[in-house]
Coordinates of C-alpha atoms and ligand atoms in Angstrom, one line a residue:
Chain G
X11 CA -100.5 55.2 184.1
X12 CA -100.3 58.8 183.8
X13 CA -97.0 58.7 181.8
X14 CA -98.8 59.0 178.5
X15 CA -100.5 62.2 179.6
X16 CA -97.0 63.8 180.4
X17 CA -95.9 63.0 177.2
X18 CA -99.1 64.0 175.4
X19 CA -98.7 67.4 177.6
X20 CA -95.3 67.8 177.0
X21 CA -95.6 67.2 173.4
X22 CA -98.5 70.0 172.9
X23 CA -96.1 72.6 174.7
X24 CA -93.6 71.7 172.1
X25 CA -96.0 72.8 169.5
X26 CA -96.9 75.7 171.2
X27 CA -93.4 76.7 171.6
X28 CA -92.5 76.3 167.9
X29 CA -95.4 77.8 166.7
X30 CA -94.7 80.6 169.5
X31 CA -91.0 80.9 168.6
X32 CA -92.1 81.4 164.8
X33 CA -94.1 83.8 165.6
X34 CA -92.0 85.9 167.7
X35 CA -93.9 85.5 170.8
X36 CA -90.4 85.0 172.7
X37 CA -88.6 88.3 170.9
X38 CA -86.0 88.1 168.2
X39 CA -82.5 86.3 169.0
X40 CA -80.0 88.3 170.7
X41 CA -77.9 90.5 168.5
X42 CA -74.5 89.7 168.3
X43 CA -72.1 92.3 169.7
X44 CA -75.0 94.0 170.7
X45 CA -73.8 95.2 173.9
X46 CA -74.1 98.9 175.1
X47 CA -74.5 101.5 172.3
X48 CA -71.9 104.0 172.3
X49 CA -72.8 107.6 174.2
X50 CA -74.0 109.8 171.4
X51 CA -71.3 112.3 170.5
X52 CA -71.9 116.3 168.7
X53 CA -70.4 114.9 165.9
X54 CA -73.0 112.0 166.1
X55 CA -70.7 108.9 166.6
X56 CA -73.2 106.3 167.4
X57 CA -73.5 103.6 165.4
X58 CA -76.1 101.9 164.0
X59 CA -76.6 97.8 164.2
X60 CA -76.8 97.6 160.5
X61 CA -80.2 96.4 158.5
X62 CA -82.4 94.9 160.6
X63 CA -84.7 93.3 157.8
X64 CA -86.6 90.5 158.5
X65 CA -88.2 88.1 155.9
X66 CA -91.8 88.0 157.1
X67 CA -91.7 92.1 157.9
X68 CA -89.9 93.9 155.2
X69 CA -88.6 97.3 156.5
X70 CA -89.1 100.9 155.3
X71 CA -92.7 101.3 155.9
X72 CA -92.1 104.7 157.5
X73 CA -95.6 106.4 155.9
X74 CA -97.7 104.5 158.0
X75 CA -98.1 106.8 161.0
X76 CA -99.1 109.5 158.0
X77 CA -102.3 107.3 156.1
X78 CA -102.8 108.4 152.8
X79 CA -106.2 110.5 153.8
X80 CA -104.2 112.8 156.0
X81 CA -101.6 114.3 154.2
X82 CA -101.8 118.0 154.7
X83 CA -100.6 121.0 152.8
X84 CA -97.5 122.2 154.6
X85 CA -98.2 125.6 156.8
X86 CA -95.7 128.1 156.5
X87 CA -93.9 128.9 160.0
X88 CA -94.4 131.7 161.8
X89 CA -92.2 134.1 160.5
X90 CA -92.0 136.3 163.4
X91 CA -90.3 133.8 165.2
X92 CA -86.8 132.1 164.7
X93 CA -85.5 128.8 166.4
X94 CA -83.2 129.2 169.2
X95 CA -79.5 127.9 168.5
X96 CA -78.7 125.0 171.1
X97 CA -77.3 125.8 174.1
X98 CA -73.5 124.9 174.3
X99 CA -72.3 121.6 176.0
X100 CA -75.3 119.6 174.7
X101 CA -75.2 117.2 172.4
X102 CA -75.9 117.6 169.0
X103 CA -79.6 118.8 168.1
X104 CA -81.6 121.1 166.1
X105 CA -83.3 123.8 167.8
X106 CA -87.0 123.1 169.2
X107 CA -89.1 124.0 166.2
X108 CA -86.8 123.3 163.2
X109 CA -87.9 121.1 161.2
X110 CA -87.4 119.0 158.0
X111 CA -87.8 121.5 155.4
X112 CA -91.3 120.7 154.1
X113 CA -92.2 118.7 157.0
X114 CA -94.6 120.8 158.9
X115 CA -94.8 124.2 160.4
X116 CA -93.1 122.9 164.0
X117 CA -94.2 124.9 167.1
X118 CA -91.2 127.3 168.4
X119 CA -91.8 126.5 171.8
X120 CA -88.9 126.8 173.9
X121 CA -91.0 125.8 177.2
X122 CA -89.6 122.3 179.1
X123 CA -92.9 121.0 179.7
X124 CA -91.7 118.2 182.1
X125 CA -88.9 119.8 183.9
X126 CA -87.9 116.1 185.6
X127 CA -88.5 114.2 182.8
X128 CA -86.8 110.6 183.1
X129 CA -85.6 110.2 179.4
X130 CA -87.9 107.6 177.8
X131 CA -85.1 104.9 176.9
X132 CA -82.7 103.1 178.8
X133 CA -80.1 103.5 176.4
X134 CA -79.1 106.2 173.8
X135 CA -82.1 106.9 171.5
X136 CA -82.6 109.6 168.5
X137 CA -85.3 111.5 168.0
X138 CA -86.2 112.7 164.3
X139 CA -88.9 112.6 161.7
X140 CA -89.9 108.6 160.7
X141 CA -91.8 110.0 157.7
X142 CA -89.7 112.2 156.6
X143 CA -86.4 111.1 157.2
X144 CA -84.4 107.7 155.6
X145 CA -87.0 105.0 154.7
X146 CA -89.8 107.0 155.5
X147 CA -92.9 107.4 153.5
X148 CA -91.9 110.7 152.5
X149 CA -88.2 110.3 153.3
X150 CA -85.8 111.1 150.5
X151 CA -85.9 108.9 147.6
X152 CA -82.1 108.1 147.1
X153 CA -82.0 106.7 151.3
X154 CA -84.9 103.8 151.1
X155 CA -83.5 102.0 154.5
X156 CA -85.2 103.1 157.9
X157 CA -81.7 101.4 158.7
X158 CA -80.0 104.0 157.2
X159 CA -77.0 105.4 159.8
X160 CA -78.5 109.1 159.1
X161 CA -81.5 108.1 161.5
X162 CA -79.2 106.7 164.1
X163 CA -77.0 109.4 164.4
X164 CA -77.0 112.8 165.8
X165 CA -78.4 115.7 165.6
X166 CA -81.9 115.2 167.0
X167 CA -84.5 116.9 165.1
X168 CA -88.1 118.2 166.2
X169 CA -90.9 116.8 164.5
X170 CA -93.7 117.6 166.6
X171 CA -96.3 119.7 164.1
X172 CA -94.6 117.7 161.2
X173 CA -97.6 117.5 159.0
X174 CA -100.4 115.2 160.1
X175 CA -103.9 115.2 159.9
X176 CA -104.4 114.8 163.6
X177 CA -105.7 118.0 165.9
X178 CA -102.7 119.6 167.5
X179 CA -103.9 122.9 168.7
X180 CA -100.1 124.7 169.0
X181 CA -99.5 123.8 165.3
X182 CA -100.5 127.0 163.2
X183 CA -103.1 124.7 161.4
X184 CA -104.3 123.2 163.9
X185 CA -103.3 119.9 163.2
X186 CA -99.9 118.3 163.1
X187 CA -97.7 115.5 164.7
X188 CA -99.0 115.4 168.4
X189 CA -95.8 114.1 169.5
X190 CA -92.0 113.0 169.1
X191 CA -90.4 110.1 166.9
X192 CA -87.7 108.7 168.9
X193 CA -85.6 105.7 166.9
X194 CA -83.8 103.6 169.8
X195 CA -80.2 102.8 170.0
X196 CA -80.3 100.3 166.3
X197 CA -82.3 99.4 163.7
X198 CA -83.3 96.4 165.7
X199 CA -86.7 96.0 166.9
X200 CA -87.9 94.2 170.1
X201 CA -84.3 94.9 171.6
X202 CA -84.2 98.4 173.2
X203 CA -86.4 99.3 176.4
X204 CA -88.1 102.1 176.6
X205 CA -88.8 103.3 180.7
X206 CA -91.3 105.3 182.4
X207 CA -91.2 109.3 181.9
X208 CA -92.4 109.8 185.7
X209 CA -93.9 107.6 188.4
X210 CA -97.2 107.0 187.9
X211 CA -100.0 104.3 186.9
X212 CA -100.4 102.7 183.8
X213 CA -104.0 103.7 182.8
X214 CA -104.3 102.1 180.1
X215 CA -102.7 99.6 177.2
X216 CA -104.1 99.5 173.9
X217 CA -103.6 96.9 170.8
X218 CA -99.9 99.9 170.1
X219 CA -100.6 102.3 172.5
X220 CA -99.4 102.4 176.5
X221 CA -100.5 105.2 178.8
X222 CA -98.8 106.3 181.7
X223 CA -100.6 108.7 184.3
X224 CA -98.2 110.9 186.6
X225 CA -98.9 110.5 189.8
X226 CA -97.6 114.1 190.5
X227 CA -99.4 117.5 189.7
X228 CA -100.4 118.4 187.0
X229 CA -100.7 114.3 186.4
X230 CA -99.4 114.7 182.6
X231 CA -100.3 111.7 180.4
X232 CA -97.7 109.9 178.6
X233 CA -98.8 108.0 175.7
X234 CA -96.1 105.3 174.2
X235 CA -96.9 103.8 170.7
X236 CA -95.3 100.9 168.5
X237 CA -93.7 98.9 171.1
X238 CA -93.7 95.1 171.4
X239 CA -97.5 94.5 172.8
X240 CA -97.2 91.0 173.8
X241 CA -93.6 91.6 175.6
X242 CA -94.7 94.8 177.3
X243 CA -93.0 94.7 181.5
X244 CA -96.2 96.2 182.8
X245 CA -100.2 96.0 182.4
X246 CA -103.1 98.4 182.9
X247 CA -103.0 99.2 186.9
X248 CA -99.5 98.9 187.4
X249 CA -98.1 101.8 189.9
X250 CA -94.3 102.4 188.2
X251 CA -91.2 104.5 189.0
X252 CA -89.7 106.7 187.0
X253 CA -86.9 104.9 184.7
X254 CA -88.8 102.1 185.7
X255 CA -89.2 99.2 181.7
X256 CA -92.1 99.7 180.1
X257 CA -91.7 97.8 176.9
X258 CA -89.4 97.5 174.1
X259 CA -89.2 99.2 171.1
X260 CA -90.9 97.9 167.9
X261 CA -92.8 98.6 165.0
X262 CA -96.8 97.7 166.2
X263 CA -99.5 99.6 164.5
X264 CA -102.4 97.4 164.7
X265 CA -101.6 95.1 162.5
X266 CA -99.4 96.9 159.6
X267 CA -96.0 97.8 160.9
X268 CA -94.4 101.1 160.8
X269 CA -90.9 102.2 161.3
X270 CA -88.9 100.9 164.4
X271 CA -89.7 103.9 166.4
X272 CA -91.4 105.1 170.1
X273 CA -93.6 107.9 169.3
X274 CA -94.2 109.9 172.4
X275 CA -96.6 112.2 173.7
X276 CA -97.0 114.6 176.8
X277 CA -100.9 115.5 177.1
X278 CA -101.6 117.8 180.0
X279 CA -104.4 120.1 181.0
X280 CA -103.4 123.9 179.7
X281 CA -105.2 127.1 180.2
X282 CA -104.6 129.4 177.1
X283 CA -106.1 131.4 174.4
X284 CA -108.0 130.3 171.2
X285 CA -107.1 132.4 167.9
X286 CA -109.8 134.7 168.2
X287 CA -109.3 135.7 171.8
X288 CA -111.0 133.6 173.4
X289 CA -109.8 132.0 176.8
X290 CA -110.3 128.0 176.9
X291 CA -109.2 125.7 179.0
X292 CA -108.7 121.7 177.2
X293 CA -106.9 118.5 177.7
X294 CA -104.2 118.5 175.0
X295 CA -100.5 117.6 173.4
X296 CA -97.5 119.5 174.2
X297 CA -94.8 119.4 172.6
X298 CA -92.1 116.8 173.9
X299 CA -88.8 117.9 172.5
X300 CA -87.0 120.4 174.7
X301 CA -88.1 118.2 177.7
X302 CA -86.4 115.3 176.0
X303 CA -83.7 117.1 175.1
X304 CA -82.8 118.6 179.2
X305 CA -83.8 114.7 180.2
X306 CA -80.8 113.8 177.6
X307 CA -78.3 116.1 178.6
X308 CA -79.0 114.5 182.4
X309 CA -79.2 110.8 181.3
X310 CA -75.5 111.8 179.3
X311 CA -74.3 113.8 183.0
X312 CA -74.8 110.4 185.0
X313 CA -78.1 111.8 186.6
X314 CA -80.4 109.4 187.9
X315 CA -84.3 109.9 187.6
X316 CA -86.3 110.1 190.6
Chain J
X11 CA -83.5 67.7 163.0
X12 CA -82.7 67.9 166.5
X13 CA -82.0 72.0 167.0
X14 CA -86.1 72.2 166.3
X15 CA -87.2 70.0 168.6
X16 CA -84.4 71.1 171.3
X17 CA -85.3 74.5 170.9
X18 CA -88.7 73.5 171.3
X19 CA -88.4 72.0 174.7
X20 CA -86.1 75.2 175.9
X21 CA -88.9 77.3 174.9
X22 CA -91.6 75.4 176.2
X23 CA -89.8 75.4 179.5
X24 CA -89.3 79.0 179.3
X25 CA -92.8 79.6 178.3
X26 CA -93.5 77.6 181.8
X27 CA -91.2 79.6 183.6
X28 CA -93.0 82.6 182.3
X29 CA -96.3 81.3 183.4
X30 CA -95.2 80.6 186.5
X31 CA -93.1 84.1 187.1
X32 CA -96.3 86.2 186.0
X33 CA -98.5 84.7 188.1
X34 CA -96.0 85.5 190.7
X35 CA -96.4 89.2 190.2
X36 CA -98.1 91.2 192.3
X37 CA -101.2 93.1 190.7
X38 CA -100.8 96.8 191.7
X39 CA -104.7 97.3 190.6
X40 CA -107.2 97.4 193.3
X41 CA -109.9 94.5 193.7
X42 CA -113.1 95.4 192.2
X43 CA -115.6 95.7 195.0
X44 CA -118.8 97.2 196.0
X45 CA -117.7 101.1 196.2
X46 CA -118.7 103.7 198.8
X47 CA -120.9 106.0 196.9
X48 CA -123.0 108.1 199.2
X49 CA -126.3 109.2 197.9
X50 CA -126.9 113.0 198.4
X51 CA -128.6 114.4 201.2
X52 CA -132.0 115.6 200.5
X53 CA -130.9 119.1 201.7
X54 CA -127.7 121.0 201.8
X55 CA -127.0 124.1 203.9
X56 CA -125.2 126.8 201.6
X57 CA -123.5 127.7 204.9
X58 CA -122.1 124.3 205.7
X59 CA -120.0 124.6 202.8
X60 CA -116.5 125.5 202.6
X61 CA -114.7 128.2 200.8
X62 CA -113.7 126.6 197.6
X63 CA -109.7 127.7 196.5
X64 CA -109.8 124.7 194.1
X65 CA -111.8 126.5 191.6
X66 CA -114.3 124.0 191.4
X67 CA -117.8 124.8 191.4
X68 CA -119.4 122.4 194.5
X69 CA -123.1 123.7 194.5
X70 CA -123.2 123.0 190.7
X71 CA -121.7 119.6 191.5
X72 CA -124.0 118.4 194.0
X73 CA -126.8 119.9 191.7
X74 CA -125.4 117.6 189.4
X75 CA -125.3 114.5 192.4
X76 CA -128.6 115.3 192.6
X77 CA -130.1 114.8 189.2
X78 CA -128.2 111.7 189.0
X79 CA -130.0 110.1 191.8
X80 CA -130.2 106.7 192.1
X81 CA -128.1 106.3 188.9
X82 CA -124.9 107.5 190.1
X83 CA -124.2 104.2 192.6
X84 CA -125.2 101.4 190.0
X85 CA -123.4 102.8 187.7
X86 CA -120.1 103.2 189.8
X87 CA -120.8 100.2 191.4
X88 CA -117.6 98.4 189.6
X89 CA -114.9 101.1 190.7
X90 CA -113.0 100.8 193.7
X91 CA -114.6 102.1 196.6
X92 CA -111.1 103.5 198.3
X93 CA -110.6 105.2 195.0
X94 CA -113.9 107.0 195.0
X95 CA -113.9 108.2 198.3
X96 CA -110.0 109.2 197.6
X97 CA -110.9 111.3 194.7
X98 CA -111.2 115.1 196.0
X99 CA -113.9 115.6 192.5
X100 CA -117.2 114.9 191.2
X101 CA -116.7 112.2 189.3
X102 CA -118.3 112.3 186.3
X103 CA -119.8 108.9 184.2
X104 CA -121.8 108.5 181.1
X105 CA -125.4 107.2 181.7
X106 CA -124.4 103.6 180.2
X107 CA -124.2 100.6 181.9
X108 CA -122.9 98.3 179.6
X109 CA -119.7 100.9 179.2
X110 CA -119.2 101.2 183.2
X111 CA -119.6 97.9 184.0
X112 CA -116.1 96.8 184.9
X113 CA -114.5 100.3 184.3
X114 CA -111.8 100.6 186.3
X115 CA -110.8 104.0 188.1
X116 CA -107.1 105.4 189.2
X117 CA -107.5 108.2 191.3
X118 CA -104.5 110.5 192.7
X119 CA -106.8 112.7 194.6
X120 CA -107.2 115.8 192.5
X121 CA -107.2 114.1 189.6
X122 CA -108.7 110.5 188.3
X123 CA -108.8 108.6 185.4
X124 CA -110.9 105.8 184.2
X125 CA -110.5 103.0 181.8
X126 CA -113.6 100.9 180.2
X127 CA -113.6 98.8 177.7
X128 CA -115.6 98.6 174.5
X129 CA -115.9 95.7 171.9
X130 CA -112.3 96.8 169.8
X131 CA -112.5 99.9 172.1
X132 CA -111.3 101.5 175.0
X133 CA -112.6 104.5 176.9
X134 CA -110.9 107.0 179.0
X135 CA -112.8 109.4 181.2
X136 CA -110.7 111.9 183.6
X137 CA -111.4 114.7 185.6
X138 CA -108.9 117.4 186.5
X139 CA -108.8 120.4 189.1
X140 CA -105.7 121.9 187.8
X141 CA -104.7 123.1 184.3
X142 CA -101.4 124.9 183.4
X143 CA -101.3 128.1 181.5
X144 CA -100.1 128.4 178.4
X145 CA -97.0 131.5 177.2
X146 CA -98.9 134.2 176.6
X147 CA -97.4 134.4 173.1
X148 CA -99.5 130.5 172.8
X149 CA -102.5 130.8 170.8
X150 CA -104.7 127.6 170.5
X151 CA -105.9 126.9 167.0
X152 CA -108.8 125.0 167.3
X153 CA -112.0 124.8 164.7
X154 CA -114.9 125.6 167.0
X155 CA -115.0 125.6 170.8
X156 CA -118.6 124.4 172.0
X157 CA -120.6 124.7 175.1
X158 CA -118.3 123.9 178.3
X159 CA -115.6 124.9 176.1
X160 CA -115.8 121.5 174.2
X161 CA -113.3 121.1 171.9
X162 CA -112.9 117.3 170.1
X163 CA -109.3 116.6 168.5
X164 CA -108.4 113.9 166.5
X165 CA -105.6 111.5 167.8
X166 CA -103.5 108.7 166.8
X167 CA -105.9 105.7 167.8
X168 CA -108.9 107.7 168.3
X169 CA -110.7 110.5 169.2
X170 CA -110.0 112.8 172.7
X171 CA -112.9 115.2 173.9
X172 CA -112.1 117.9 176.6
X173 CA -114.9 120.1 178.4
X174 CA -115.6 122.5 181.4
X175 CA -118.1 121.5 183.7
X176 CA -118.2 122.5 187.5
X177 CA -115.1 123.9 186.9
X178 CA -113.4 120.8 186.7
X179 CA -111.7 120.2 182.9
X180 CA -113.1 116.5 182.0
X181 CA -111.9 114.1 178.9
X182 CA -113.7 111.4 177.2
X183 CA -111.4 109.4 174.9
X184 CA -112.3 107.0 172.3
X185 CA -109.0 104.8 171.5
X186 CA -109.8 101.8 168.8
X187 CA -107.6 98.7 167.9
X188 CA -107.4 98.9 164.8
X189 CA -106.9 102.4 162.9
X190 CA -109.5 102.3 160.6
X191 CA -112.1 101.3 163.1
X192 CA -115.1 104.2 162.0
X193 CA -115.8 105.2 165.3
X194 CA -112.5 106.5 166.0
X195 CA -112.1 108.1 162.6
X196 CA -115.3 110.7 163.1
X197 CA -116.1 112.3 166.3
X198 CA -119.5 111.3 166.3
X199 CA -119.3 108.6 168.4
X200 CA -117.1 110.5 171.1
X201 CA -119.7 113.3 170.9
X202 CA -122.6 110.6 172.0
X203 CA -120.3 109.7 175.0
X204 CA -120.1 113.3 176.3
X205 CA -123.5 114.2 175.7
X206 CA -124.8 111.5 177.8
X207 CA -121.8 112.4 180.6
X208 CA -124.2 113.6 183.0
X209 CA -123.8 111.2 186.3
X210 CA -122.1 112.9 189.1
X211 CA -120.7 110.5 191.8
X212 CA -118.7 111.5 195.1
X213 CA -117.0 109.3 197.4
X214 CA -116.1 110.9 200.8
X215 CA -113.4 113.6 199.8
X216 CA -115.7 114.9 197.1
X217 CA -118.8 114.8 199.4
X218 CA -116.5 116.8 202.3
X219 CA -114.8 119.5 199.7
X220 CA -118.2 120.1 198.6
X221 CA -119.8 120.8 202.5
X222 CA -121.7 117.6 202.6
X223 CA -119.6 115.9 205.3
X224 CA -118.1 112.8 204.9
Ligands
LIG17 ZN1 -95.1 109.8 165.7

């Protein structure tokens, strides 16, 4: 009797699946080969998966996080001040502050704003300038491919203050990149996972965006865009630990995709100074990248998060 | 032929699996009952109250608790009760129902955030005692710095508004689905939700910080 209802239910979650698989609800199949990436050496000897194109998502969309409204003229840097040279036995980076020429004025701040800092991916990662750099919307013309080995090798580079029309107080102008660009392992989406900064609650998950609340003073705020939405580890009101899988690294933007990329944010409550002299205290974004860089040099040492 | 079909019945038992795995998880979130907001007393001894060495500004807060009256528990009626009364702050709401119902709060004691949804929207509201100073060689480059040092900035997804009140540093976030949602692209709308951020609620660390007893 109820043998024709099994089949008809079974038959409707066949569907579902195909439909489902088709449309990447289930993730991409596994890479071949793709085991561990290699520990990123100074000379930069990680290697990139190769081209990651897909059919139905053509690559090398790397303007989007820029829209066409807010490109900015590009601030000169303050001249008073020069980047610090990185500090031997770290891996290869650009100082805090440096910049793709052109990019942006960069903020030569040399303060580790999250002195534990678990480093955001599980695996080796590189942080530069999706824009600016291979594939991006204003990435050289002669390198179209996000895929490009130049993005997934060392040396990092800074691009918080790369030019954006978003308020970022520390930027000269006042606006700028309010974060870091951080390409994971390969140019393959959906693959790599990218972990809690510090223990805290997720406070909230948006249609690209997660948020993660520290549960320690001063309770920074992490903000995570462009990973997989619908294969995220964790939901609004989760308590994680740090290191703890958040999601994996895509390209979601709310609908058009961007680069294969995490772009992270620490947002804290500061007490400073205004231009004209004015003390003000505000809720805003700090810039990520010497934080990233001591949590990379531990991650490479062995060093656990806690 | 038969790799589709095969692949279809893996999935669809892995898609089951699924299912059945995330119902197994264990929420972390609090159950949404009636909270513990205490209406203020009609009179507050100035000598009952403590010191405050949290820099925040009790009398103006219970001023605050005051004017909200009645307002301040229906409104906060949807957040956790434990969370409230853990929350060492006046909490601060905007006057609008249809916002707070079913906003949910995270509180770690001296500080708390809030989430609420919108139609293609999400809110954020958190209150913080502490702020961390800046190098002195920082200088904040902001357009216009408003009453209760009110300062808007445009973000990613949205728009984030920070202000001073009872010496507590509050935000109010706008954060929209899709980018070119209007809303998020002006700060109008974020402007309308601080200006009618005037509901002060305090669960039982607030009310005890501020001299009220618990
Ligand atoms: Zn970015």
């Amino acid at each position: 009797m109820r043998a024709p209802l099994v089949i008809l239910i079974l038959i409707l979650l066949a569907v579902l699946a195909l439909v489902g698989y088709n449309s990447g609800w289930f993730g991409s199949p596994p890479v071949p080969g793709a085991g561990p990436p290699g520990t990123p050496t100074a000379s930069g000897a990680t290697t990139p998966s190769g081209p990651a194109a897909e059919p139905e998502e053509p690559v090398g969309d790397g303007g989007v996080e820029q829209l066409p409204d807010e490109a900015q003229p590009q601030p000169a840097a303050d001249p008073a001040k020069t980047p610090d040279a990185p500090s031997a036995g770290s891996f290869g980076h650009f100082p805090a502050g440096d910049l793709i020429a052109k990019s942006g004025s960069g903020y030569l701040d040399r303060t580790v704003w999250s002195p534990d800092l678990c480093f955001p991916f599980a695996e080796a990662a590189f942080a530069n300038s999706q824009v600016y750099g291979a594939g991006g919307g204003m990435g050289p013309k002669d390198k179209p491919s996000q895929c490009d080995s130049s993005n997934y090798s060392l040396p990092w580079r800074d691009n918080f203050c790369e030019s954006r029309g978003y308020a970022s107080p520390l930027c000269v102008s006042g606006k700028g990149h309010q974060g870091q660009d951080i390409r994971p392992a390969t140019c393959k989406k959906d693959l790599h996972w990218v972990v809690a900064a510090e223990a805290g609650i997720i406070t909230d998950v948006g249609t690209y965006t997660v948020t993660l609340t520290g549960a320690a003073p001063p309770h920074r705020v992490y903000r995570y865009l462009h990973m997989r939405m619908n294969q995220l580890a964790v939901k609004e009101g989760d308590s994680v630990q740090a290191g703890a899988n958040l999601g994996k690294a895509s390209n979601d933007f709310g609908g058009t995709p961007t680069t294969i990329h995490m772009h992270f944010e620490i947002r804290s409550g500061v007490a400073g100074t205004s231009t004209d002299g004015k003390a003000v205290k505000l809720h805003t974004f700090l810039p990520p990248y010497q934080s990233l860089v001591a949590a990379y040099d531990r991650k490479r040492a062995g060093q656990a998060c806690h | 032929m038969r790799s589709p079909s095969i692949r279809a019945l893996i999935a669809a038992g892995a898609a089951l699996t699924c299912v059945t795995a995330s119902a197994q998880t264990t929420p972390t979130r609090p159950a949404l009952t009636r909270p513990g907001v205490l209406a203020a007393p009609a009179t507050v001894d100035p000598g009952a109250r403590p010191p405050s060495p949290d820099g925040i500004d009790w009398r103006g807060a219970v001023g605050g608790l005051r004017q909200s009256g009645n307002t301040g528990p229906g409104l906060g009626r949807g957040l956790d009760p434990a969370a409230v009364d853990k929350t060492k702050l006046p909490i601060l709401l905007p006057a609008d129902a249809d916002l707070m119902g079913g906003a949910r709060l995270y509180s770690f004691g001296d500080y708390y955030s809030i989430t609420a949804n919108l139609s293609g929207a999400r809110v954020s509201l958190t209150g913080a005692a502490e702020t961390t100073p800046l190098p002195a060689g920082s200088k904040l480059n902001l357009p216009a710095v408003g009453p209760e040092q009110l300062v808007v900035q445009r973000t990613v997804d949205g728009q984030l508004a920070s202000f001073v009140r009872y010496g507590v540093l509050y935000t109010v976030e706008l954060r929209c689905d899709a980018p070119s949602d209007a809303r998020c692209r002006t700060e109008g709308f974020v402007r309308g939700l601080v200006a009618k951020s005037t509901v002060v609620v305090m669960g039982k660390a607030a009310r005890q910080a501020a001299g009220l007893g618990a």
